[in-house]
CSV table of C-alpha atoms and ligand atoms in Angstrom, one decimal:
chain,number,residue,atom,x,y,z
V,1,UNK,CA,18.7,-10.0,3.9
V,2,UNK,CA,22.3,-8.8,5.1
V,3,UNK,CA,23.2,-8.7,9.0
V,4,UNK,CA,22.5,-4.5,8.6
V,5,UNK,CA,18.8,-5.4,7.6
V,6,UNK,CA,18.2,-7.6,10.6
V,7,UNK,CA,19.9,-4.7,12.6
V,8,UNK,CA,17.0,-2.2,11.0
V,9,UNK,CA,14.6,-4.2,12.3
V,10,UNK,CA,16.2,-4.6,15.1
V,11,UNK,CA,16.4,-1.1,15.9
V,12,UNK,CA,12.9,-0.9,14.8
V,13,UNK,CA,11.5,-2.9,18.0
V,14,UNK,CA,13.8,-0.7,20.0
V,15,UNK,CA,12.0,2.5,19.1
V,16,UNK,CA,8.9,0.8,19.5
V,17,UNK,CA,9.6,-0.1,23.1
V,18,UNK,CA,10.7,3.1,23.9
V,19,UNK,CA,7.3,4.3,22.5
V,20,UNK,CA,5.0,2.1,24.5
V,21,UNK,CA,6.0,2.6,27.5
V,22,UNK,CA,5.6,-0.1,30.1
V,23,UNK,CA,3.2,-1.5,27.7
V,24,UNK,CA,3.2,-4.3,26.1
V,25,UNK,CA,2.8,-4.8,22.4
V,26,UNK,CA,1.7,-8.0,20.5
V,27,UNK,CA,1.6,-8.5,16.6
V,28,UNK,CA,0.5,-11.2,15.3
V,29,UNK,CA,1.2,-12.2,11.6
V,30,UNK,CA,-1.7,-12.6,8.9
V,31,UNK,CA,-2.9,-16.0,8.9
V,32,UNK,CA,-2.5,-18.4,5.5
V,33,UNK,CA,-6.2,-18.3,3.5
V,34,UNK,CA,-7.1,-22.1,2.5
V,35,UNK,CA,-8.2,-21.7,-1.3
V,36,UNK,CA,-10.2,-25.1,-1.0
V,37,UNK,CA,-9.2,-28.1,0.4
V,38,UNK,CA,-5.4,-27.9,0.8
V,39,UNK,CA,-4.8,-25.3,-1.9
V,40,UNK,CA,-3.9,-22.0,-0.2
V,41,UNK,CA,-3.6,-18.7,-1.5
V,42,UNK,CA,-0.1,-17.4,-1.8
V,43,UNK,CA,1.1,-15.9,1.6
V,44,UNK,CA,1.2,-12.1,2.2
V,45,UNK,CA,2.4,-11.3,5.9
V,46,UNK,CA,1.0,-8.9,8.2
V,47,UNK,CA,2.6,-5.2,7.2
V,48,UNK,CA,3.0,-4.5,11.0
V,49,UNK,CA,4.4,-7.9,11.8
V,50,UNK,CA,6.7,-7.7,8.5
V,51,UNK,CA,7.6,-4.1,9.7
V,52,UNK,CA,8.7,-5.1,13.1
V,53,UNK,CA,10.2,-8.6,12.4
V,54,UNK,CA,11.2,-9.0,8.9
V,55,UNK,CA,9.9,-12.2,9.5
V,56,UNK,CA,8.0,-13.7,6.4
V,57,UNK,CA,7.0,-17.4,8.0
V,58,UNK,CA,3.0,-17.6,9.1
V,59,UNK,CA,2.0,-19.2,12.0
V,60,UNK,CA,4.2,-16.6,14.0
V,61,UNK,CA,3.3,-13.6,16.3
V,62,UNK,CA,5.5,-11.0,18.3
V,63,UNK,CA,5.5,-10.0,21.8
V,64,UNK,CA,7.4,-6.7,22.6
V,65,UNK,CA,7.9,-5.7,26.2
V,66,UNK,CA,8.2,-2.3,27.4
V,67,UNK,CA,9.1,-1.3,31.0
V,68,UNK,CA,12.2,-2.2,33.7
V,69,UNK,CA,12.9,-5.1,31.6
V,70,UNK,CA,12.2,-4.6,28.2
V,71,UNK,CA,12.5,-7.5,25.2
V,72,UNK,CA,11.3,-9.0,22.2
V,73,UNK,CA,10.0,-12.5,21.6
V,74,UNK,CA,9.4,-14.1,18.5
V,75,UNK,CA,6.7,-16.7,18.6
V,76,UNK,CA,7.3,-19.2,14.8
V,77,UNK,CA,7.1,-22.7,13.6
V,78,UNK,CA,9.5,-25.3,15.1
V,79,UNK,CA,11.8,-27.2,12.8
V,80,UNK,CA,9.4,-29.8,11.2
V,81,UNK,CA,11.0,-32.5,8.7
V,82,UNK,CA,7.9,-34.0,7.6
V,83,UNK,CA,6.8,-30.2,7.0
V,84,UNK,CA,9.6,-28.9,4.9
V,85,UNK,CA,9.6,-32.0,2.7
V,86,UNK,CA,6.4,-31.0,1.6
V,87,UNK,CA,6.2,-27.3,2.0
V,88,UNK,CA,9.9,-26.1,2.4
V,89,UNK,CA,12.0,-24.9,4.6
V,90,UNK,CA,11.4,-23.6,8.5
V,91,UNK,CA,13.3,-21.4,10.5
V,92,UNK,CA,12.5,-22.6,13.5
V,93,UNK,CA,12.6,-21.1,17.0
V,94,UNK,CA,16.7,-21.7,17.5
V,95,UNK,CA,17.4,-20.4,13.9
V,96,UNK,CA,15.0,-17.4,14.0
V,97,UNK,CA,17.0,-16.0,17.3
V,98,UNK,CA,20.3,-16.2,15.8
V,99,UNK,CA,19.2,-14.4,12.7
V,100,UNK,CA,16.5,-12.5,13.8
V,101,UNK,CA,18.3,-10.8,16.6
V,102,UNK,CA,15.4,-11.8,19.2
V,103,UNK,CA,16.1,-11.5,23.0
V,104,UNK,CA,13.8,-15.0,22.8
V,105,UNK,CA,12.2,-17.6,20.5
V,106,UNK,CA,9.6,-20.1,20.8
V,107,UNK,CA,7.1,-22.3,19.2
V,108,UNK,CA,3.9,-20.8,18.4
V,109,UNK,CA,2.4,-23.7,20.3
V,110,UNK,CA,3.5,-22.0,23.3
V,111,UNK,CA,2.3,-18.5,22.8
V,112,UNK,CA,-1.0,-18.5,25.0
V,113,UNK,CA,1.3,-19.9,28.2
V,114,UNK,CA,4.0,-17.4,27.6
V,115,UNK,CA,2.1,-14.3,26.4
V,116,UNK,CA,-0.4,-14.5,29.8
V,117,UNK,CA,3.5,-14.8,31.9
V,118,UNK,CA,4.6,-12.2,30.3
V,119,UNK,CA,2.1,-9.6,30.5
V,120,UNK,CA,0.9,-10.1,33.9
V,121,UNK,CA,2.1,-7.1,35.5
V,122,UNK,CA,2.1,-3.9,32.4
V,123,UNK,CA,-0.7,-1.9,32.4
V,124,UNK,CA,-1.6,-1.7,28.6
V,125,UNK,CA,-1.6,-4.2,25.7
V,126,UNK,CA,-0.9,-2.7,22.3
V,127,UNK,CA,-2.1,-4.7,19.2
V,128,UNK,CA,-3.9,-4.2,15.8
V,129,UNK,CA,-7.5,-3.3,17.4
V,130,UNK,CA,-10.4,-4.6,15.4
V,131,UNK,CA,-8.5,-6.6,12.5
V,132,UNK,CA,-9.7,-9.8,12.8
V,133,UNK,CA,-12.3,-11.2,15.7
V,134,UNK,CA,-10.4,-13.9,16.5
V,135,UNK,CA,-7.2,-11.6,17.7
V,136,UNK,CA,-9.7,-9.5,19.6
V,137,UNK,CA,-10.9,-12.5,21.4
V,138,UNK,CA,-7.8,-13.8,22.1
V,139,UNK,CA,-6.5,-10.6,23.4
V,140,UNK,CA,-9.7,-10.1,25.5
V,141,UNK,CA,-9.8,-13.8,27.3
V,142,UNK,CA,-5.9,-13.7,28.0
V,143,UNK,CA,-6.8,-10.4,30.0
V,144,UNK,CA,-9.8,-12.5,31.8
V,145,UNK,CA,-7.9,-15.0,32.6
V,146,UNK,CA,-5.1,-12.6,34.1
V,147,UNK,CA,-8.0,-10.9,36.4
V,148,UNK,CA,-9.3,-14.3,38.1
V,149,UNK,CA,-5.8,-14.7,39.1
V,150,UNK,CA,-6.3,-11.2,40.7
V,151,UNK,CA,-6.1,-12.6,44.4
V,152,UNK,CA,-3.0,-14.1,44.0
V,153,UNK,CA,-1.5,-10.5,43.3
V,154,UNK,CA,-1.1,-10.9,39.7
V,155,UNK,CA,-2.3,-7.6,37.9
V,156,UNK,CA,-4.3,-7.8,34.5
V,157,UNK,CA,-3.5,-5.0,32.0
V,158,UNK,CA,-6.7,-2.8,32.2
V,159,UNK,CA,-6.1,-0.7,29.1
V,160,UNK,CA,-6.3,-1.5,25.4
V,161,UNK,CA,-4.8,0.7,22.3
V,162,UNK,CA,-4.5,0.2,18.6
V,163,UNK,CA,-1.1,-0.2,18.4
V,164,UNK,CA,-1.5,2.0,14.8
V,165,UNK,CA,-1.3,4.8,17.1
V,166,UNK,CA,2.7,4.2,17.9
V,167,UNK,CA,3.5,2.5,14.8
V,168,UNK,CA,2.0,4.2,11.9
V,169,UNK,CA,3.9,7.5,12.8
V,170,UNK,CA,7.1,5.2,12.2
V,171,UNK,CA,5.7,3.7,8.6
V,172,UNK,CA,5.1,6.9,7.6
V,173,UNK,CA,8.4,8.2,7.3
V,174,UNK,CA,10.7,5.8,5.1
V,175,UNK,CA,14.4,4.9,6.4
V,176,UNK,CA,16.9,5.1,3.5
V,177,UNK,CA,16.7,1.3,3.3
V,178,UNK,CA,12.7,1.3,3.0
V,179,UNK,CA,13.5,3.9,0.3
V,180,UNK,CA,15.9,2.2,-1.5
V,181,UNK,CA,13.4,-0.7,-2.0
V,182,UNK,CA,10.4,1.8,-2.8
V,183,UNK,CA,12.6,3.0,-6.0
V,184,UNK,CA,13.2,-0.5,-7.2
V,185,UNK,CA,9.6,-1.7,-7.0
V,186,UNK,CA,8.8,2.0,-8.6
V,187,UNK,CA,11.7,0.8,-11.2
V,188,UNK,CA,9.9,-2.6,-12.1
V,189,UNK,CA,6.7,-1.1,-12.3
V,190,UNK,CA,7.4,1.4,-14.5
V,191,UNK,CA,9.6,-1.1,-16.6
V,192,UNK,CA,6.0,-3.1,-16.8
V,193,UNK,CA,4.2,-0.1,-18.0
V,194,UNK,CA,6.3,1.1,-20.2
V,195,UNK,CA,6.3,-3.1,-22.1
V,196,UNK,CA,2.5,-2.7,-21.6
V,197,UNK,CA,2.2,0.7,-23.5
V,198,UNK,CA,4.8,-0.9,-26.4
V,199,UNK,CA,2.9,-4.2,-26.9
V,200,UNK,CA,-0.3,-2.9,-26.6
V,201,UNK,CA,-2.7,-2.9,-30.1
V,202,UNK,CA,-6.7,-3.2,-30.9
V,203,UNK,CA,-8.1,-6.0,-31.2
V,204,UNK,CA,-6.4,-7.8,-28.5
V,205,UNK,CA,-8.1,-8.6,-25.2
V,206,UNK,CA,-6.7,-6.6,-21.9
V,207,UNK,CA,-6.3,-9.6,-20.5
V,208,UNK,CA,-3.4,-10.4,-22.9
V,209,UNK,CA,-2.0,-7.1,-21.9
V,210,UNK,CA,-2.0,-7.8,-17.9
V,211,UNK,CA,0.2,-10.9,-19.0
V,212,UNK,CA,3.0,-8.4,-19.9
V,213,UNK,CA,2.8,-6.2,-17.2
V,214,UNK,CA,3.3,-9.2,-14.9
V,215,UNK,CA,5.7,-11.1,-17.1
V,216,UNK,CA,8.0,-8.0,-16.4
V,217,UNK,CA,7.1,-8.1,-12.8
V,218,UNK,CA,8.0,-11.6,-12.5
V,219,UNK,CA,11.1,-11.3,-14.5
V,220,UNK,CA,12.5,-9.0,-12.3
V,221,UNK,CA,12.0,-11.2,-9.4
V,222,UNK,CA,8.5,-9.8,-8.0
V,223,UNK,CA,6.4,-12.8,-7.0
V,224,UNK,CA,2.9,-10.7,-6.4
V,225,UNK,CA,1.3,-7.5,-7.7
V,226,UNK,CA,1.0,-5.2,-5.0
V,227,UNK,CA,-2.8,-5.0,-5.6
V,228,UNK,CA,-5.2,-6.7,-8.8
V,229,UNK,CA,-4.0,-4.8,-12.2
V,230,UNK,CA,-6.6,-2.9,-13.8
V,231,UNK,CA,-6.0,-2.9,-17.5
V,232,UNK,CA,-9.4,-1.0,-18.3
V,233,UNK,CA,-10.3,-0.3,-22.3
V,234,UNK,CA,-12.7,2.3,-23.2
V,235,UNK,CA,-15.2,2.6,-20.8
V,236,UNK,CA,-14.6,0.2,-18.6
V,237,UNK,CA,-11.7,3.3,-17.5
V,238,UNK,CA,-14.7,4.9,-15.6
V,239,UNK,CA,-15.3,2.0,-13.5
V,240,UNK,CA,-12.4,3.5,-10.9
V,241,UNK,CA,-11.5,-0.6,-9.4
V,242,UNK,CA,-12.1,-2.0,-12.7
V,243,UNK,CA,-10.5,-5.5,-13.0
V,244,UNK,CA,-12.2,-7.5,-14.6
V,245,UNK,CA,-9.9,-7.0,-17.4
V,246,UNK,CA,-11.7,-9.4,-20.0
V,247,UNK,CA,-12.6,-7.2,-22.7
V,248,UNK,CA,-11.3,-7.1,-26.1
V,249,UNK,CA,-10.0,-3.1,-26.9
V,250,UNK,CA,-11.2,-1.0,-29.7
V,251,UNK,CA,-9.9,0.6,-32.5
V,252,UNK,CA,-9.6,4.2,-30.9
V,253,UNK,CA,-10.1,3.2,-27.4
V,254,UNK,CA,-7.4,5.0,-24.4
V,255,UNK,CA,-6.6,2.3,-21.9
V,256,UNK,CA,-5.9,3.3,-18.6
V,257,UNK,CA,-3.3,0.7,-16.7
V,258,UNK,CA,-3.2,1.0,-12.7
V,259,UNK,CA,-0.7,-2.0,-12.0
V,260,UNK,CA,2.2,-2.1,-9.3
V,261,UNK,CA,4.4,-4.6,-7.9
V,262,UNK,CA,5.4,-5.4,-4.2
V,263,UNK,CA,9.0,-5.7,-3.4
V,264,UNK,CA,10.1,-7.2,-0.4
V,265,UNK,CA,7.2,-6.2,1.1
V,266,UNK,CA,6.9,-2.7,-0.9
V,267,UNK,CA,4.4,-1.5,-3.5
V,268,UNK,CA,4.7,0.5,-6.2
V,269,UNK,CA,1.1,2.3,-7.7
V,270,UNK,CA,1.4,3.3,-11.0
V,271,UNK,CA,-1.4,4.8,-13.4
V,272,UNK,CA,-0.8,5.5,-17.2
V,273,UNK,CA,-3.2,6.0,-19.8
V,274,UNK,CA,-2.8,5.9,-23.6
V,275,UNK,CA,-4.2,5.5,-26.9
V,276,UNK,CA,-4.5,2.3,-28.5
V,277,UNK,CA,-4.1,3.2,-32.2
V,278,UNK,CA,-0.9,5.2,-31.1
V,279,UNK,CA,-2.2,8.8,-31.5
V,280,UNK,CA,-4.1,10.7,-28.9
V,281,UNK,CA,-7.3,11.9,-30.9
V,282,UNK,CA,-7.9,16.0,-30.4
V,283,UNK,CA,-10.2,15.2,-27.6
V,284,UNK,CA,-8.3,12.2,-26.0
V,285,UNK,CA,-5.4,15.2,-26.5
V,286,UNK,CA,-7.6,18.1,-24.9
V,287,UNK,CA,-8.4,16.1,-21.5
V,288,UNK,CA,-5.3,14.2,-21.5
V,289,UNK,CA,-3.5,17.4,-21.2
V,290,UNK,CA,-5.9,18.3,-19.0
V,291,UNK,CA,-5.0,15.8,-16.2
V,292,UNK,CA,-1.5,16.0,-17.1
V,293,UNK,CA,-1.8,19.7,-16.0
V,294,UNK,CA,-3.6,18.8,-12.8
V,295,UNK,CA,-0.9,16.6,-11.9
V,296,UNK,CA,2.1,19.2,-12.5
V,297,UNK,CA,0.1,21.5,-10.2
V,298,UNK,CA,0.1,18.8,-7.3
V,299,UNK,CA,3.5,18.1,-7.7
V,300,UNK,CA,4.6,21.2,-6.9
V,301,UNK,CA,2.8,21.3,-3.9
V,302,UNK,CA,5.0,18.2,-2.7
V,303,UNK,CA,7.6,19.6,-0.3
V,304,UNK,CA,7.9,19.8,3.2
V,305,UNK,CA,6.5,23.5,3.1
V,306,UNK,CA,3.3,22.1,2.1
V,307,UNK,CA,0.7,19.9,4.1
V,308,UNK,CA,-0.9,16.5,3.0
V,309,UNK,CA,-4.2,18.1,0.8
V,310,UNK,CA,-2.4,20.8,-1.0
V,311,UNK,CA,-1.2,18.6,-4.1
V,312,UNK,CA,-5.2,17.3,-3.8
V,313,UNK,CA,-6.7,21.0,-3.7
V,314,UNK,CA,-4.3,21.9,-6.8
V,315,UNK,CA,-4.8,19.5,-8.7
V,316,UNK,CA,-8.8,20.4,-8.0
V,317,UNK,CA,-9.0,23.4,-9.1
V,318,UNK,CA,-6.9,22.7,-13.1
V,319,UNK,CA,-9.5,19.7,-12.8
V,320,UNK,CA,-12.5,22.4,-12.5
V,321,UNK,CA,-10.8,24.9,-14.7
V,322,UNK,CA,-10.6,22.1,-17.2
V,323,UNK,CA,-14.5,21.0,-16.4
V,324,UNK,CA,-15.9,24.0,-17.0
V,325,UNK,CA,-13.9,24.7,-20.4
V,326,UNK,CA,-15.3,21.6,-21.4
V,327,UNK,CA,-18.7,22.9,-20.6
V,328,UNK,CA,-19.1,20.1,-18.0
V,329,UNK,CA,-19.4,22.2,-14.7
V,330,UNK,CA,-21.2,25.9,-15.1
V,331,UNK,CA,-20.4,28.5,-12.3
V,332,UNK,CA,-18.0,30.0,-10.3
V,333,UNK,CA,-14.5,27.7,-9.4
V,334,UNK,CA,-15.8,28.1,-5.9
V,335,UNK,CA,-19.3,27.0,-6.7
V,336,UNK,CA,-18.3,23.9,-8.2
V,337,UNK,CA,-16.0,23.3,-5.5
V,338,UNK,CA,-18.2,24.2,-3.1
V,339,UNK,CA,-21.0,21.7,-4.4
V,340,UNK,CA,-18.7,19.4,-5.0
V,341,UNK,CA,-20.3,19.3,-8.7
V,342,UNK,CA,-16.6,18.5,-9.9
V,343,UNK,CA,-16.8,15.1,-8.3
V,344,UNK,CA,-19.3,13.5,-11.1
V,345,UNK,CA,-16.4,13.6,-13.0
V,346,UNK,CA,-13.5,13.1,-10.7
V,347,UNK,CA,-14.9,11.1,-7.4
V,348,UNK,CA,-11.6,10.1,-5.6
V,349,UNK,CA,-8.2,11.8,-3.6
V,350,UNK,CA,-5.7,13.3,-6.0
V,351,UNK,CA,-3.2,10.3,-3.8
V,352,UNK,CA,-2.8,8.5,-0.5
V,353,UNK,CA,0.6,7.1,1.5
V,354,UNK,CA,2.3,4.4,0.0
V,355,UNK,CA,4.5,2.0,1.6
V,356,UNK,CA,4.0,-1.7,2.9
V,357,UNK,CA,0.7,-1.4,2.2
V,358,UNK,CA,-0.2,0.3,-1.0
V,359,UNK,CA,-3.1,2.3,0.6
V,360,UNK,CA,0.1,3.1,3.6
V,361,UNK,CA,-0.5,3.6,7.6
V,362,UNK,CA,-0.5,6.7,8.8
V,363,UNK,CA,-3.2,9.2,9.6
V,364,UNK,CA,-3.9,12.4,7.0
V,365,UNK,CA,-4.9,15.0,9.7
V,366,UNK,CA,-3.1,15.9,13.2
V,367,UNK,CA,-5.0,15.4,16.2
V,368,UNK,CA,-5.9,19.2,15.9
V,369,UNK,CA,-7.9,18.7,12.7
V,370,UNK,CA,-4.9,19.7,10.4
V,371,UNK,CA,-3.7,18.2,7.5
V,372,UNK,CA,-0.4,16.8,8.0
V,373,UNK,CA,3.0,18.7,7.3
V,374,UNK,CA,4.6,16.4,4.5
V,375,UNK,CA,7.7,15.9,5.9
V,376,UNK,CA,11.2,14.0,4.2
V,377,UNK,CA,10.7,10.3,4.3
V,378,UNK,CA,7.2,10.4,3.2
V,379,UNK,CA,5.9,8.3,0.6
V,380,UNK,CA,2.9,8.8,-1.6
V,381,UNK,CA,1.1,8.4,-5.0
V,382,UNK,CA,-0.2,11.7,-7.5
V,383,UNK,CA,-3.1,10.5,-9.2
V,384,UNK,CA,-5.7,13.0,-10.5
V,385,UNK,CA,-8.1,12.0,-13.1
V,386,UNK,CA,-11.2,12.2,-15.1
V,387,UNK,CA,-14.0,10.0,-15.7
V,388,UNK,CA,-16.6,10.6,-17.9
V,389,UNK,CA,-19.7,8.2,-17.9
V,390,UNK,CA,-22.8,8.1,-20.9
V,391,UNK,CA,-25.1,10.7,-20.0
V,392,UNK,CA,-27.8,12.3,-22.0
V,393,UNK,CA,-26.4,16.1,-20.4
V,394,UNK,CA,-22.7,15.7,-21.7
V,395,UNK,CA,-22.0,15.9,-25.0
V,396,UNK,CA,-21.9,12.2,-26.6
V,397,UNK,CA,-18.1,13.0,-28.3
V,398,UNK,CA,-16.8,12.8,-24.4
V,399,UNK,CA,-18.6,9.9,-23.1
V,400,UNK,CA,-16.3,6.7,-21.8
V,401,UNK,CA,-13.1,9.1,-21.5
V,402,UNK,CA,-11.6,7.5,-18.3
V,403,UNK,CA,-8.0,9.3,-17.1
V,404,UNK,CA,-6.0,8.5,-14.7
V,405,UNK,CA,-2.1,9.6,-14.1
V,406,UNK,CA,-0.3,8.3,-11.1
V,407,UNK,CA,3.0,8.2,-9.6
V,408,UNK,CA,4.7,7.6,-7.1
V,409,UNK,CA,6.5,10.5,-4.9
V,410,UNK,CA,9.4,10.4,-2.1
V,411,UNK,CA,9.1,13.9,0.0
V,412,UNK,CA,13.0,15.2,0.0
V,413,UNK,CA,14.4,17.9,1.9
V,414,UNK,CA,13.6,20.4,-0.4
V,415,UNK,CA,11.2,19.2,-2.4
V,416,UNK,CA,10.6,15.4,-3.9
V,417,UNK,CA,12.0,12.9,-5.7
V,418,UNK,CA,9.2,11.4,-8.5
V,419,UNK,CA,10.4,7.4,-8.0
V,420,UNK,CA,8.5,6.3,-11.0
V,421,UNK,CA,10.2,8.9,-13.6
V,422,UNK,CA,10.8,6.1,-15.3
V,423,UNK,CA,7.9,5.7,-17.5
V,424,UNK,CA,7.3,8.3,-19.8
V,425,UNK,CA,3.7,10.4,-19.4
V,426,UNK,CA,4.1,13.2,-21.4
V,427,UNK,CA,1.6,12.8,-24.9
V,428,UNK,CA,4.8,13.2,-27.2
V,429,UNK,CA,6.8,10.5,-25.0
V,430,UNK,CA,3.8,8.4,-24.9
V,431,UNK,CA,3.0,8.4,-28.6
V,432,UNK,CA,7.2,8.1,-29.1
V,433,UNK,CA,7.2,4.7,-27.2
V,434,UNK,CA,4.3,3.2,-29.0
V,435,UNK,CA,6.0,4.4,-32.6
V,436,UNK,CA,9.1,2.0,-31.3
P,501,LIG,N1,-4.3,1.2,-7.3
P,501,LIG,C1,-5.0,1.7,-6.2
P,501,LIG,C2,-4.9,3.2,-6.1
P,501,LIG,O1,-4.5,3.8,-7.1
P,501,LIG,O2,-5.2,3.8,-5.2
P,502,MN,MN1,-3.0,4.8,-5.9
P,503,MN,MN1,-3.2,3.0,-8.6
């Protein structure tokens, strides 16, 4: 990171204390997961702590003050020889403040003395409700221990709020340097997708073809997936988290790929689905098309005129245009949408936020019950589909079809920006890259 990326964060905390008030705020970071023994899994921080610090360490937490005097404190490892010859290097308090731009620093260690000195006095703790028992406990005995000391005039905060309801109205809109990141993880992915879709052949296990997609993560610097690849042959394409990915692909089979990468924090979501032997078959054609269609529609519903379900319910209705051509719903468009009939065959939202977290913060409705204006700075993914399990009523020609098109969408000014352009989706420029 450059000194302006420390100042974004920075200036992060600063909207966040003017947000809460004389509250005060505490994030802690995600914890590190032993494996077994002393094998860990690899380290993914805490999205809010990451958003607010752009701190990567564990075994740190943040406390930000609101009120007459506001600051931030950084809570982290100290400086540990012994430590970084084994697991490498440590920040440590001193460090962390220069580079950080904390008001103060201090071992973790210390946090229980500190935090019960500090918030003595503010009404209202802010923190990640609910998340993990132990934080909840923590939270709630600091505030008991604060109220025994009641006599001695010291005042224990008396309310509680999730602190997702001042935060997550900040992740959901992007700056231009959360942006700038979001179209190079979108970049990579795509890159990945687009190797998967040339490499891929029958007779080969998906397995093998996960290995490119995170060889060209990996060689472009990502060190984690942004969530488990599904490389999904077949039918295994109607099993929606399908991950398994152990099966060895058909002569004839579409796969459907739903792989990302996480950038500095970011994800990418990318779904593509294409035909092993090279050549969409009329069918494969037919509801390929079909989906493809569903996605234009929703697309064009992406623009700040529109609200957060309008790409969903237009992608809905080419989806149960395309059902009932197909003879798979029977009715009226509103019947089928009104029984929800549709949803044997596409079960899940046409797309969701995307950001630090590759399902993002951020609520879908206003407090009023409305879905959301989409507003510039918004991320999220366009992903209709279609998945068609064995079923004596469908004809047996459909069965195991398993669709899914996804990408991922910055809202502009007027209108959006597609940040994963890069990998081709049309059926022409999908059968073109395989020819290559
Ligand atoms: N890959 C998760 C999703 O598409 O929502
Ligand atoms: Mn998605
Ligand atoms: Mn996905």
């Amino acid at each position: 990171m450059n000194n302006k990326n420390y100042q974004e964060f920075k200036k992060r905390r600063e909207v966040l204390t003017n947000k809460i008030g004389d509250g005060v705020a505490i994030i802690f970071n995600a914890n590190e997961v032993i494996r077994n023994r002393d094998s860990r899994y690899s380290y993914r921080p805490d999205s809010y702590f990451h958003y607010f610090s752009g701190f990567t360490e564990p075994q740190s937490a943040l406390i930000i003050l609101g009120g007459k005097s506001p600051k931030t404190i950084l809570f982290c490892r100290n400086k540990d020889i012994e430590m970084e010859i084994w697991n490498g290097f440590i920040y440590g308090p001193k460090k962390a403040k220069e580079l950080f731009l904390f008001d103060e620093t201090y071992d973790i260690s210390l946090l229980d003395d500190i935090a019960l000195k500090e918030i003595a006095g503010h009404e209202k703790i802010y923190y990640r409700a609910g998340q993990d028992v132990l934080i909840d406990q923590k939270i709630n005995y600091w505030i008991k221990q604060l109220r025994e000391k009641n006599r001695s005039g010291i005042k224990a905060p008396y309310l509680v709020e999730d602190i997702s309801s001042v935060a997550d109205e900040m992740r959901l809109i992007k700056s231009d340097f959360e942006i700038d990141i979001m179209r190079r993880s979108a970049e990579i992915a795509s890159l990945a997708h687009n190797r998967a879709i040339k490499f891929a052949k029958p007779h080969i296990y998906e397995y093998e073809i996960e290995a490119e997609i995170l060889h060209e993560f990996m060689r472009h610097g990502i060190r984690s997936p942004a969530y488990q690849s599904i490389v999904a042959s077949g039918g295994n394409a109607c099993t929606l988290h399908y991950v398994d990915n152990n099966s060895k692909i058909q002569d004839g089979d579409l796969i459907l790929i739903d792989a990302g990468c996480e950038l500095e924090g970011y994800a990418s979501d990318i779904s593509r689905t294409f035909p092993v032997s090279g050549k969409y078959t009329k069918i494969q054609k037919d509801f390929y098309q079909m989906v493809l269609d569903a996605q234009s529609a929703a697309l064009k519903k992406i623009s700040p005129k529109h609200q957060w379900n309008d790409p969903h319910e237009a992608a809905l209705s080419v989806l149960i245009d395309g059902f009932k051509e197909f003879g798979l719903c029977h009715g009226s468009r509103d019947e089928i949408y009104e029984t929800g009939a549709y949803k044997e065959f596409y079960m899940h939202r046409t797309g969701h936020w995307l950001g630090l977290d590759v399902h993002d913060a951020g609520e879908y409705k206003n407090i009023s019950d409305e879905w959301k204006q989409l507003k510039p700075g918004m991320t999220l993914t366009v992903e209709p589909g279609c998945y068609i399990r064995p079923s004596p009523k469908i004809s047996k020609e459909f069965w195991n079809i398993g669709i899914r098109i996804e990408d991922d969408v910055l809202v502009t000014q007027d209108g959006h920006e597609v940040l994963t352009k890069d990998s081709p989706k049309t059926i022409e420029a999908i059968e073109a890259l395989m020819a290559k």
